[in-house]
Protein backbone atom coordinates (compact mmCIF):
# COMPACT_ATOMS: atom_id res chain seq x y z
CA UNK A 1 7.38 -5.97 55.19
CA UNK A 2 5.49 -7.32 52.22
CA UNK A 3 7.18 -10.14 50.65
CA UNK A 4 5.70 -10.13 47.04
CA UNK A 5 7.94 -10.24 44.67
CA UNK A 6 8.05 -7.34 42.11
CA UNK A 7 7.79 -9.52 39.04
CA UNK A 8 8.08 -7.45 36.27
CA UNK A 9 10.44 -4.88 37.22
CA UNK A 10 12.67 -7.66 38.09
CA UNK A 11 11.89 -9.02 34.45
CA UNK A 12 13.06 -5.65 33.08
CA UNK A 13 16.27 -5.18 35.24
CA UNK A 14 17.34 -8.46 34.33
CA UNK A 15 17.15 -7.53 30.81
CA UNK A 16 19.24 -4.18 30.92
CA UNK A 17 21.83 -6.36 32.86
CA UNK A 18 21.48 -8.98 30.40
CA UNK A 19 22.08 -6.69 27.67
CA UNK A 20 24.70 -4.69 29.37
CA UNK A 21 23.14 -1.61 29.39
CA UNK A 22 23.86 -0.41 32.92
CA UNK A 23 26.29 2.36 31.90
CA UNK A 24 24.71 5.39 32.63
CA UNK A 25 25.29 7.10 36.06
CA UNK A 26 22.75 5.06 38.08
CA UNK A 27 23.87 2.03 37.52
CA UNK A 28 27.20 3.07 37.86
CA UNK A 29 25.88 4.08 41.37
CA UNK A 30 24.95 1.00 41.78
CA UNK A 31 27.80 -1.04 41.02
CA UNK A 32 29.96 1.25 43.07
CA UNK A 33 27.68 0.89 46.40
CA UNK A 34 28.27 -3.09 45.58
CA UNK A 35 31.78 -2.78 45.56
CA UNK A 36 31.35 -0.31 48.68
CA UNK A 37 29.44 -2.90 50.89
CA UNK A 38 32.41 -5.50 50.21
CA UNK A 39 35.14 -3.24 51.17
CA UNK A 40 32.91 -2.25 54.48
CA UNK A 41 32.39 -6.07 55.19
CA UNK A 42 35.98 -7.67 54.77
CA UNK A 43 34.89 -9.52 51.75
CA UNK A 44 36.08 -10.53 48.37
CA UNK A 45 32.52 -10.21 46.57
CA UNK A 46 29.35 -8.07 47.05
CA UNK A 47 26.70 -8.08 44.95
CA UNK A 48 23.10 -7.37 43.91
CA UNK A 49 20.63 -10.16 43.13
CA UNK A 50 17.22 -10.39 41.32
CA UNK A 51 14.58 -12.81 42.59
CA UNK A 52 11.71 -14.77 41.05
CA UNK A 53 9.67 -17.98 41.38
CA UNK A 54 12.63 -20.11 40.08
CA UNK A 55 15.82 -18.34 39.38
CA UNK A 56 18.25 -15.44 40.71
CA UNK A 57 20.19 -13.17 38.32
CA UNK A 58 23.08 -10.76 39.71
CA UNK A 59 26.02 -8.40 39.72
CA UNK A 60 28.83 -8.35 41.53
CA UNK A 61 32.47 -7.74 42.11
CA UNK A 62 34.61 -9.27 39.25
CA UNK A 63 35.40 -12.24 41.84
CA UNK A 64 32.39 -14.04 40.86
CA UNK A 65 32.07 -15.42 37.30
CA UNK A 66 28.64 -16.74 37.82
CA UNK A 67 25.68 -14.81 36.78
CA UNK A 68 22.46 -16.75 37.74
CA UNK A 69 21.60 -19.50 39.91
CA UNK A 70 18.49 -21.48 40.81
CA UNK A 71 16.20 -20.08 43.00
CA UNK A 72 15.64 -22.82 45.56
CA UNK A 73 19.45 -22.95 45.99
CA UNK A 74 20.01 -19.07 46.75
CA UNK A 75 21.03 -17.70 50.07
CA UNK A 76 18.99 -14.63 49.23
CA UNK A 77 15.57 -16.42 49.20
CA UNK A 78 16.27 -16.43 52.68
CA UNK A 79 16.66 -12.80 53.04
CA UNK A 80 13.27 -11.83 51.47
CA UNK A 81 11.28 -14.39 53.97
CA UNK A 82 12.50 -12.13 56.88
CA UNK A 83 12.79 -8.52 57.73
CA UNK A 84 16.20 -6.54 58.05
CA UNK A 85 19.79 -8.12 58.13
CA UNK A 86 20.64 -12.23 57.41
CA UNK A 87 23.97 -13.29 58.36
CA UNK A 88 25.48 -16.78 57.99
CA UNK A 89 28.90 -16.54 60.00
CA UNK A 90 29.75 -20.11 58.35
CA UNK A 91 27.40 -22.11 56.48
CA UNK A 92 28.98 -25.48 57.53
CA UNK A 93 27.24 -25.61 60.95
CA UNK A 94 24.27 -23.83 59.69
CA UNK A 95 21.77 -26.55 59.32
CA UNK A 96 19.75 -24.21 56.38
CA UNK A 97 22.75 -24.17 54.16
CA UNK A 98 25.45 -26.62 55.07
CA UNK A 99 24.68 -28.79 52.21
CA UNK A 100 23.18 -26.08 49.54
CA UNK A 101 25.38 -26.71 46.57
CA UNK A 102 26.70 -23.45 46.58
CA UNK A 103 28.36 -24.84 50.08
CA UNK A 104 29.36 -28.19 48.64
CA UNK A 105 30.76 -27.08 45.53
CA UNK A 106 32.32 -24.07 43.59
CA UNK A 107 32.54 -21.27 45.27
CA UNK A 108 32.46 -23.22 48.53
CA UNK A 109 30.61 -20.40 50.33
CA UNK A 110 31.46 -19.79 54.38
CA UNK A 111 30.25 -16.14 54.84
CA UNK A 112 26.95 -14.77 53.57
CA UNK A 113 24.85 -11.58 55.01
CA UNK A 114 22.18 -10.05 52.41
CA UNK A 115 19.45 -7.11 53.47
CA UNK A 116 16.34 -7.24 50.92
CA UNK A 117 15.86 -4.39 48.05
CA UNK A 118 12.17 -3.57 48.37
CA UNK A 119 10.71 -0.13 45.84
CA UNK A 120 8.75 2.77 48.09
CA UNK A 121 5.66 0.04 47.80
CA UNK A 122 7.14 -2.78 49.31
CA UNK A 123 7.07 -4.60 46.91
CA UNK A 124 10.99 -7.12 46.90
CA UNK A 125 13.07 -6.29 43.95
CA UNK A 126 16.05 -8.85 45.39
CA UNK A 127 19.00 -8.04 47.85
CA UNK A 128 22.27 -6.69 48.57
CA UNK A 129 24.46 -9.22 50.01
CA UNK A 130 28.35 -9.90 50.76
CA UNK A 131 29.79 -13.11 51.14
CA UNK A 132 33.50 -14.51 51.27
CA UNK A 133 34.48 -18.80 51.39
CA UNK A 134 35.63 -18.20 55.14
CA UNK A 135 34.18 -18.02 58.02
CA UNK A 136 33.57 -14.61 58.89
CA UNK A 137 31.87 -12.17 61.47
CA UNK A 138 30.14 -8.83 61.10
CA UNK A 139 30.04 -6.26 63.44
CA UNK A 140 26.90 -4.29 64.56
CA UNK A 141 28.32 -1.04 62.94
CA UNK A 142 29.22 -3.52 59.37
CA UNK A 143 25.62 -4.52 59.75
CA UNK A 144 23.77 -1.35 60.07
CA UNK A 145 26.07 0.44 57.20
CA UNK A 146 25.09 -2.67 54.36
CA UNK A 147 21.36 -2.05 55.62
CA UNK A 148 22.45 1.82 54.97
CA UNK A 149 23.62 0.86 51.90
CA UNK A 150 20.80 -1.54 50.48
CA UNK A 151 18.32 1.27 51.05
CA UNK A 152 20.48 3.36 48.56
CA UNK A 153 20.92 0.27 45.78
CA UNK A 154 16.33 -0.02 46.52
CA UNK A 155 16.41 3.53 45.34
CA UNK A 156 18.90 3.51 42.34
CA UNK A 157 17.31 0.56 41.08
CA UNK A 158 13.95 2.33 41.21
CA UNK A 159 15.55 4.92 39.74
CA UNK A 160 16.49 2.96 37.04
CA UNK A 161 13.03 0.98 36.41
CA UNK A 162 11.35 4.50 36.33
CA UNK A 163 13.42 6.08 34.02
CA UNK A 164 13.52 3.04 31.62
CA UNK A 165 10.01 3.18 32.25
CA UNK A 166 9.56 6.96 31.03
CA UNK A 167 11.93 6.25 28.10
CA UNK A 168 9.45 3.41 27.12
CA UNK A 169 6.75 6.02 27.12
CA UNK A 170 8.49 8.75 25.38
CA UNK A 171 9.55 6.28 22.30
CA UNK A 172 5.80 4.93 21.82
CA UNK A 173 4.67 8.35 22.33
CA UNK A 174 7.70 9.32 19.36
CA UNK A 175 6.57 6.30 17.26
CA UNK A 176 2.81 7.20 17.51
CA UNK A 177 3.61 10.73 16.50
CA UNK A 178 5.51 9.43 13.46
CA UNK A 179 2.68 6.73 12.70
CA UNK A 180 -0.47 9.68 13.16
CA UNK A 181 2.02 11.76 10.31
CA UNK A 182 2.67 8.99 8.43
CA UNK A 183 -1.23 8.20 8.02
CA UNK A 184 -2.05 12.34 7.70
CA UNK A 185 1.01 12.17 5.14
CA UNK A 186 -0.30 9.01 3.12
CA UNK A 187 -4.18 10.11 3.13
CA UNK A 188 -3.33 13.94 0.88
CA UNK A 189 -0.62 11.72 -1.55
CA UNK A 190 -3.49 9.43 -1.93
CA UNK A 191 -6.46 11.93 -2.18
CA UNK A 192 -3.90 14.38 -3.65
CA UNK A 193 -3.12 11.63 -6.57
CA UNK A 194 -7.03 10.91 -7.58
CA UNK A 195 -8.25 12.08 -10.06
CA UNK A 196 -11.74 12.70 -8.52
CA UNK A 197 -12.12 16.34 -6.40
CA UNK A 198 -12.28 15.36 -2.94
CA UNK A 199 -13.70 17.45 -0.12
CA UNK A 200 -14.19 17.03 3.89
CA UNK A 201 -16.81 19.28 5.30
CA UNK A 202 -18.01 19.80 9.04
CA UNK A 203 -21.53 20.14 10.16
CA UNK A 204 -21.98 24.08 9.85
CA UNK A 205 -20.66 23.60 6.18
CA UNK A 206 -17.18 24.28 6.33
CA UNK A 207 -14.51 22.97 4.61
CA UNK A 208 -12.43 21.11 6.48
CA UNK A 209 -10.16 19.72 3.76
CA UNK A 210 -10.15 19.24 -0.27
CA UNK A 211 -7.65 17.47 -2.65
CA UNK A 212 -5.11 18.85 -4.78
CA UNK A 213 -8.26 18.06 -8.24
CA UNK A 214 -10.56 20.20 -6.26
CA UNK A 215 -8.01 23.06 -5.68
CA UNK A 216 -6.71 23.03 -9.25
CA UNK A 217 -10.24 23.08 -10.47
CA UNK A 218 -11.48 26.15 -9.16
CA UNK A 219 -7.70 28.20 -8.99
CA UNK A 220 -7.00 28.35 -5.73
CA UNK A 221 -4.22 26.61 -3.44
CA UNK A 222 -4.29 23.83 -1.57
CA UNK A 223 -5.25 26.00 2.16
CA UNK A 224 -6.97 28.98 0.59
CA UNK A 225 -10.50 27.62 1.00
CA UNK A 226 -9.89 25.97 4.53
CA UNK A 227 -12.83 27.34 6.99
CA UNK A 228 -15.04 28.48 4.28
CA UNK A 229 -18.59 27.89 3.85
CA UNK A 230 -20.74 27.36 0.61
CA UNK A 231 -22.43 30.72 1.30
CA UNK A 232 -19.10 32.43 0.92
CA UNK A 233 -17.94 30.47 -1.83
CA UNK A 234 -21.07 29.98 -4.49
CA UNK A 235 -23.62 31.77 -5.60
CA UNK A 236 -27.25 32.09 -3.54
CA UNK A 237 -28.95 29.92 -6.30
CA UNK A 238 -26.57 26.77 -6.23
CA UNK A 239 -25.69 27.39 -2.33
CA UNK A 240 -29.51 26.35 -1.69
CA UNK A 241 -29.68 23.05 -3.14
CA UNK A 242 -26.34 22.07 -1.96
CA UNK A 243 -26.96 23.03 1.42
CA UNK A 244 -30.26 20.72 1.80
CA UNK A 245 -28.42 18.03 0.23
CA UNK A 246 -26.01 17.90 2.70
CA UNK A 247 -28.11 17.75 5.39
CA UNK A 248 -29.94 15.29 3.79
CA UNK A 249 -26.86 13.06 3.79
CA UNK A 250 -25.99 13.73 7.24
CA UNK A 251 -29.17 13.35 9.23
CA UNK A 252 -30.49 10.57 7.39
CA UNK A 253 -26.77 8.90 7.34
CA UNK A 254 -26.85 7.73 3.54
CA UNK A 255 -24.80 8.64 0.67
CA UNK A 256 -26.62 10.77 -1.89
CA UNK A 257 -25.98 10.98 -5.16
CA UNK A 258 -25.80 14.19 -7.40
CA UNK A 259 -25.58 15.75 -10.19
CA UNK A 260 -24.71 19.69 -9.59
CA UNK A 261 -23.91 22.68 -12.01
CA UNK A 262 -20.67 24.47 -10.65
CA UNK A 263 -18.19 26.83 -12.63
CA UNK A 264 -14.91 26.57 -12.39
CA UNK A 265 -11.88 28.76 -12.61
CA UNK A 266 -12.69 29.27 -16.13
CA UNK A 267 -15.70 30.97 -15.92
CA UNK A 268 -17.35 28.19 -17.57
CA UNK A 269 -20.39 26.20 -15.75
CA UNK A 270 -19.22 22.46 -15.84
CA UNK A 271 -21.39 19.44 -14.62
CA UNK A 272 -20.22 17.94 -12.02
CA UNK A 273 -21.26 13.98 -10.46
CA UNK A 274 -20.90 14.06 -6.80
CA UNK A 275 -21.08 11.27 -4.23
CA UNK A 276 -22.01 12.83 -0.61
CA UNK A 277 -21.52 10.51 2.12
CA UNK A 278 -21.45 10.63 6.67
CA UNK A 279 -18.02 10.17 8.43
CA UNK A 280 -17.15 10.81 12.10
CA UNK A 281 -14.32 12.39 13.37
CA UNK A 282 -11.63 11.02 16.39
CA UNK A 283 -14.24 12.67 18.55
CA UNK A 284 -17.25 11.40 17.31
CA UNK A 285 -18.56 14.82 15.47
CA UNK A 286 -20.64 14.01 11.78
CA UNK A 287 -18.68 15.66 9.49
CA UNK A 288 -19.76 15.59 5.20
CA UNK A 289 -17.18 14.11 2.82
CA UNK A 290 -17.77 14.12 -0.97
CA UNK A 291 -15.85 12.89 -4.00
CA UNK A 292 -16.80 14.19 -7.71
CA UNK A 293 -16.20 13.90 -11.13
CA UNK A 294 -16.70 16.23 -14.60
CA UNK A 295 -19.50 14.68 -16.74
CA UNK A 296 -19.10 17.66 -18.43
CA UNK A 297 -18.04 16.14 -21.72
CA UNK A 298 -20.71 13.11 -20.79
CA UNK A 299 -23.67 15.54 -20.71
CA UNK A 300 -22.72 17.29 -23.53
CA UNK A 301 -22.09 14.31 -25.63
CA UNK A 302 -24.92 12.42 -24.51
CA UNK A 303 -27.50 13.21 -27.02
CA UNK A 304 -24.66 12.78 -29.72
CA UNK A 305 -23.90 9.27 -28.47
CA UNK A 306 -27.85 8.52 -28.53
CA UNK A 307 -28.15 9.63 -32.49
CA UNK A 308 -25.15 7.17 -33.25
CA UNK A 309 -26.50 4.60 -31.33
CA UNK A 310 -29.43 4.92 -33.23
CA UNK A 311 -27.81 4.80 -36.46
CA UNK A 312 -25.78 1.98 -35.56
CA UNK A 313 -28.56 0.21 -34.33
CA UNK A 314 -30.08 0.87 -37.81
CA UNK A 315 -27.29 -0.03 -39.44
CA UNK A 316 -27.14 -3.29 -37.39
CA UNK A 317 -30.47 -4.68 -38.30
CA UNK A 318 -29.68 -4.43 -42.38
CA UNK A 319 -26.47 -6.43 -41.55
CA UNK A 320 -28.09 -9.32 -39.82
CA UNK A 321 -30.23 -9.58 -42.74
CA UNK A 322 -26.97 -10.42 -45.22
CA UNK A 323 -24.54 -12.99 -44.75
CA UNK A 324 -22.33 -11.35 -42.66
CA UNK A 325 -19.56 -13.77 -41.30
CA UNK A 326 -16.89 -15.59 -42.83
CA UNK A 327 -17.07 -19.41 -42.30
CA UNK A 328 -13.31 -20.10 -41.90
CA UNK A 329 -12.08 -17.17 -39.28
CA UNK A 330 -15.34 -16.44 -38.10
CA UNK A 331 -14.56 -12.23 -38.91
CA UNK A 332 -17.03 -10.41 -41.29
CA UNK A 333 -16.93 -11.01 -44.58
CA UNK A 334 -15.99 -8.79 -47.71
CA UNK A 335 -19.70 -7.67 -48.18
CA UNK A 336 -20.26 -6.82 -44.30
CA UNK A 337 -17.10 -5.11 -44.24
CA UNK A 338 -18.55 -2.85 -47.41
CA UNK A 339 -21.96 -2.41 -45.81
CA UNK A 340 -19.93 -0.31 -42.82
CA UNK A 341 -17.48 1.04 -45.07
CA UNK A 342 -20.12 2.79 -46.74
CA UNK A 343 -21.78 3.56 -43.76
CA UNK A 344 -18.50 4.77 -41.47
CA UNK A 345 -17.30 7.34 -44.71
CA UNK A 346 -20.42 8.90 -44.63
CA UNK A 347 -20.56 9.81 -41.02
CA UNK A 348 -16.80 10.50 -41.06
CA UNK A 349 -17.57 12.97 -44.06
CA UNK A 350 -20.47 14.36 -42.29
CA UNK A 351 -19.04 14.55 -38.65
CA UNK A 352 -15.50 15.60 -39.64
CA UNK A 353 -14.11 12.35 -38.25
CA UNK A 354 -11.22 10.38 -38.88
CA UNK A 355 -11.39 7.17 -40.48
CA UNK A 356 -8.61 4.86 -41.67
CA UNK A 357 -8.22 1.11 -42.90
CA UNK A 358 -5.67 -1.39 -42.78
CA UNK A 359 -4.96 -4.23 -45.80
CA UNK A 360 -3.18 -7.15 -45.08
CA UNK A 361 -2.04 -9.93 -46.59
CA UNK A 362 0.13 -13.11 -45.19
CA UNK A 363 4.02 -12.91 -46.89
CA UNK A 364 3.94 -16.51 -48.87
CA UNK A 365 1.11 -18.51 -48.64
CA UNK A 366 1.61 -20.36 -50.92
CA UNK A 367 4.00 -21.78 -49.77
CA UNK A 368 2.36 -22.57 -46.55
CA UNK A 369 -0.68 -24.38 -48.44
CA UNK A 370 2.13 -26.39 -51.48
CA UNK A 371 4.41 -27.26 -48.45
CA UNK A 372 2.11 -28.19 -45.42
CA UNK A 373 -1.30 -28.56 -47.20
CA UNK A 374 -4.22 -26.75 -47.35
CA UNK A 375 -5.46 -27.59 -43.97
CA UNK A 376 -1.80 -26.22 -42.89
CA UNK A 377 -2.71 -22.89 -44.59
CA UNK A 378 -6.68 -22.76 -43.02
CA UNK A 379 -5.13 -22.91 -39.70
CA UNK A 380 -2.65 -19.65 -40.32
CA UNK A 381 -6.22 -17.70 -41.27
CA UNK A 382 -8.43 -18.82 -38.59
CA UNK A 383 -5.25 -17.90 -36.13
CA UNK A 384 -4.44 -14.66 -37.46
CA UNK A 385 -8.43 -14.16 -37.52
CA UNK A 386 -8.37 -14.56 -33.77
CA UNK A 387 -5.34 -11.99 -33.76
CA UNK A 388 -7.03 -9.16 -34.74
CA UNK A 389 -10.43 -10.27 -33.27
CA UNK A 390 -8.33 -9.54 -29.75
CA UNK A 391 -6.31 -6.84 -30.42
CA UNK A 392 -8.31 -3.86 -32.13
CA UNK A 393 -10.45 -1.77 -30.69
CA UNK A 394 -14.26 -2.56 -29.85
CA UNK A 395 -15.69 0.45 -32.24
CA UNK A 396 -12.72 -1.39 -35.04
CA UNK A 397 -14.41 -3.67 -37.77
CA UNK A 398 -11.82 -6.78 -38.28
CA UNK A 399 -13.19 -8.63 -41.73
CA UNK A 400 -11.64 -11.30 -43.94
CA UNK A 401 -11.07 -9.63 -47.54
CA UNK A 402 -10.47 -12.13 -49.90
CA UNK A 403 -8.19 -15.49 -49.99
CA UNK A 404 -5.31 -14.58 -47.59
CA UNK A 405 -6.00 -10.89 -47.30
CA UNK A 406 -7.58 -9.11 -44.10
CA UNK A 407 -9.56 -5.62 -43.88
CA UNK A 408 -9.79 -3.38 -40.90
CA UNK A 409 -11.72 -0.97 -40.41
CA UNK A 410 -11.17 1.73 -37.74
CA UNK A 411 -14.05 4.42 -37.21
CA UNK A 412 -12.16 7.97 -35.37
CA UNK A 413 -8.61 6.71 -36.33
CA UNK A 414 -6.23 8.95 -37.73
CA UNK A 415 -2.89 8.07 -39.62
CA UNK A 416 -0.70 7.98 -36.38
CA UNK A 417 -3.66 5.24 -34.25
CA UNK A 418 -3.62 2.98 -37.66
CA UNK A 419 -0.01 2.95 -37.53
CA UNK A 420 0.14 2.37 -33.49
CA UNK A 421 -2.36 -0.45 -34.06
CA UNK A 422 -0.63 -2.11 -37.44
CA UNK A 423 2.56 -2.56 -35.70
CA UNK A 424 0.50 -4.41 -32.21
CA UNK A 425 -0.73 -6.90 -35.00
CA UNK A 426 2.66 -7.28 -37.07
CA UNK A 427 3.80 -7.95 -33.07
CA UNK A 428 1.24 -10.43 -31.83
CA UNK A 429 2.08 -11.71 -35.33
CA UNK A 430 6.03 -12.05 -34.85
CA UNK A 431 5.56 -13.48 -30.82
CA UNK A 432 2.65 -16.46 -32.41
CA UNK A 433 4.20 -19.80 -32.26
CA UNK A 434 3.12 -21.00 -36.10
CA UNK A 435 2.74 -24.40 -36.14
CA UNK A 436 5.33 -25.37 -38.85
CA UNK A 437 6.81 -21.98 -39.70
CA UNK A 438 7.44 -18.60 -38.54
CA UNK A 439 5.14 -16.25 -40.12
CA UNK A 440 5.21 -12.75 -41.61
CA UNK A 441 2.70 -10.21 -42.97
CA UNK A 442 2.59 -7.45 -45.12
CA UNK A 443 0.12 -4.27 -44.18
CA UNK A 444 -1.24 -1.27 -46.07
CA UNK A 445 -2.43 1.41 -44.24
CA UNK A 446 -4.19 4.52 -45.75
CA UNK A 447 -6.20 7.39 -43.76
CA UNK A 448 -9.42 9.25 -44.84
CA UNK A 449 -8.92 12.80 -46.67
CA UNK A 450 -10.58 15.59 -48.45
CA UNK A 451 -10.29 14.67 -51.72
CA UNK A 452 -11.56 11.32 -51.55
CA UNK A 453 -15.14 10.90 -52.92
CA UNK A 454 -16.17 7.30 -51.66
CA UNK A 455 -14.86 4.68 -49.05
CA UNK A 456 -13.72 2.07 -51.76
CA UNK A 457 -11.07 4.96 -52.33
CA UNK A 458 -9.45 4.36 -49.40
CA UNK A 459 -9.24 0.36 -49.58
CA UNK A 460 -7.31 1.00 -52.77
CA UNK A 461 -5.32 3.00 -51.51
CA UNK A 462 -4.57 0.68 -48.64
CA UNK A 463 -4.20 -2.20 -51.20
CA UNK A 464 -1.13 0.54 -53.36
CA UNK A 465 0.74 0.50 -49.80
CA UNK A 466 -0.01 -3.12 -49.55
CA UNK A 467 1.33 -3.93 -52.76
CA UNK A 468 4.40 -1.24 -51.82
CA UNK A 469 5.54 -3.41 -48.75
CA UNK A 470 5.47 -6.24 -50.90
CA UNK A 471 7.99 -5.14 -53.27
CA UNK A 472 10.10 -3.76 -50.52
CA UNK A 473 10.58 -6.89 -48.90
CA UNK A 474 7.00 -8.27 -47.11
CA UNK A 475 7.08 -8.53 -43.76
CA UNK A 476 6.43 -4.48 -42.56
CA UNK A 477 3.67 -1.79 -42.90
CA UNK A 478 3.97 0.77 -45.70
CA UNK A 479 1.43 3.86 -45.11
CA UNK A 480 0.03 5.49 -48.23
CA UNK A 481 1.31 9.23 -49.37
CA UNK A 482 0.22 9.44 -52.50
């Protein structure tokens, strides 16, 4: 028979018996053919051992406390080096074992016979012994039943390592299951939460998959396009174009992009930039994917944005001819500020826009300058300069009015985005750590309407609110209502 050893099904039978999990009915088989092959015998302990290159691990009848021993002193080592039955009738005048430890010391052994456990492949799993600390003989009919008997413990402990085997198999086949939904179940919340229309196509052009911004945009649920192509979704004129740019993406392997005309559930034609791009399937197949986004707005507001560009531009090169920045806080002075004030009214009264300023003025500076000195009182400016240079809005003109007062001016800003952005500065404001003092301000805010004829209007009416939170105790914002 062969005699190598089966390594790791050992290794995994010793850790079921290590963790006690031998409670199901073949290893109950087991432990009962152990305890059968010691009541056969005459003998106070059977039991089934595990071999490898160093140690053996085993069961046995409750006699024996010991669960593992080294390999080199083990009875059964002996077993697996020949074939069928080992008996020692009494170890003391057998020369292989009369001083092994397991002789010498505790448990004293006398009496030892052991038949190897081999699996259908020969390969040694360990062995099925008895043993007793008498001397003791075995008949030929004790003999041939624990050989009887081992044959059954080979096949229950095959048993075993197959069916913890197949368990193995069926929980990573469970937890690969789980992880393939998990992935198909994180991809749609991801492409279902962008905002961009997402689409999967395969190579004959159907759709294989689209997000929850592609459904919603052209009114139909999340499955209803599924198997489609563009020929039976879009009409013969935009079907074309599409079509060749997809194959463009997918035989030359490069991401295209696009900008198509599609309409939506509306009726109405909206622009749309698309990104086409190659991806493979599990089985290798090209398949189209594409991600787009409404420009709509972008087109239609392009040649807008180019006029104001322009007459910002304009306005741009008569301000860098004047003296246009205050020394101290580095904002625009009181003349720049007017320059745009004109400028901003008369687009706002032309375009229909919104336009609103903010006045402020630092609560008791005076104080600040007759108490800590004028240098004292430069710092507060240039710091509350940098304030609002970093906290309104890029299109927002932040300008230094006059002594301690600021300007702001804020282009498409109705009363309610003033407001939002006065009470961000009175914050920054409150959280600044002043050098000597805490510091307050007082803001006026006033908003752009009909019956105003000029923007210098609506600074004094900033400066009435202004003066308003000042008599109502500094240290707030106080919009104008006329």
């Amino acid at each position: 028979m062969s005699t190598r050893l089966a390594e790791n099904e050992n290794a995994s039978l010793k850790e079921i018996w290590t963790q006690e999990l031998l409670d199901s009915q073949p290893e109950q088989e087991c432990d009962e053919l152990v305890k059968l092959a010691a009541a056969i015998c005459g003998t106070p302990v059977g039991l089934v051992t595990l071999l490898d290159e160093r140690h053996q691990w085993f069961r046995s009848t409750d006699w024996l406390k010991r669960r593992e021993t080294p390999r080199e002193a083990a009875f059964c080592a002996h077993v697996v080096r020949q074939s069928g039955l080992l008996v020692v009738t009494d170890s003391f005048t057998d020369p292989r074992f009369a001083s092994n430890p397991l002789v010498t010391n505790e448990p004293g052994l006398r009496f030892f016979a052991g038949v190897p456990l081999q699996t259908v492949d020969g390969d040694l799993l360990g062995t099925l012994s008895v043993i007793d600390i008498v001397p003791r003989l075995l008949s030929e009919e004790q003999g041939h039943t624990l050989e009887v008997l081992g044959r059954q413990v080979s096949a229950r402990l095959e048993l075993l390592l197959q069916r913890t085997a197949l368990e193995q198999a069926l929980k990573e086949k469970e937890e690969a299951a789980a992880g393939l939904r998990a992935s198909e179940e994180l991809f749609r919340a991801f492409m279902n939460a962008s905002p961009f229309m997402s689409y999967i196509k395969d190579s004959a052009g159907r759709l294989l998959f689209y997000n929850r911004s592609f459904a919603q945009r052209f009114g139909v649920s999340e499955y209803a396009w599924l198997g489609r192509t563009d020929e039976q979704l879009w009409p013969r004129n935009l079907t074309k174009s599409s079509r060749i740019h997809d194959l463009e993406v997918m035989v030359g392997d490069r991401i295209i992009e696009n900008e198509e005309q599609v309409r939506g559930a509306d009726g109405v034609i909206r622009s749309l930039r698309s990104f086409k791009f190659p991806c493979h399937d599990s089985a290798g197949n090209i398949l189209l994917a594409g991600v787009a986004v409404d420009v709509s707005e972008e087109v239609a507001h392009k040649a807008e944005l180019e006029r104001y560009h322009r007459e910002l531009e304009e306005a741009n090169n008569r301000l860098r001819k004047l003296a246009v920045t205050d020394e101290l806080t580095g904002l625009r002075n009181r003349r720049a500020f007017e320059e745009r004030l004109v400028m901003e009214f008369s687009m706002a009264r032309r375009r229909n826009r919104e336009l609103s300023v903010l006045l402020l003025d630092v609560d008791d500076f005076k104080k600040v300058n007759d108490r800590w000195g004028h240098a004292a009182g430069d710092e507060v400016l240039r710091r509350l300069g940098t304030i609002l240079q970093t906290t309104v809005r890029l299109p927002d003109l932040p300008a230094r009015y006059g002594g301690e007062e600021f300007v702001v001016l804020l282009p498409e800003s109705g009363q309610e985005s003033a407001l939002g952005l006065a009470k961000r500065v009175m914050s920054r404001v409150a959280i600044e750590k002043w050098e000597n003092a805490p510091l307050t301000i007082s803001i006026g805010m006033a908003a752009m309407d009909e019956s105003l004829a000029n923007g210098y209007q609506l600074v004094e009416r900033a400066d009435e609110a202004l003066y308003a939170a000042k008599r109502a105790g500094k240290n707030r914002v106080v919009v104008y209502n006329g």
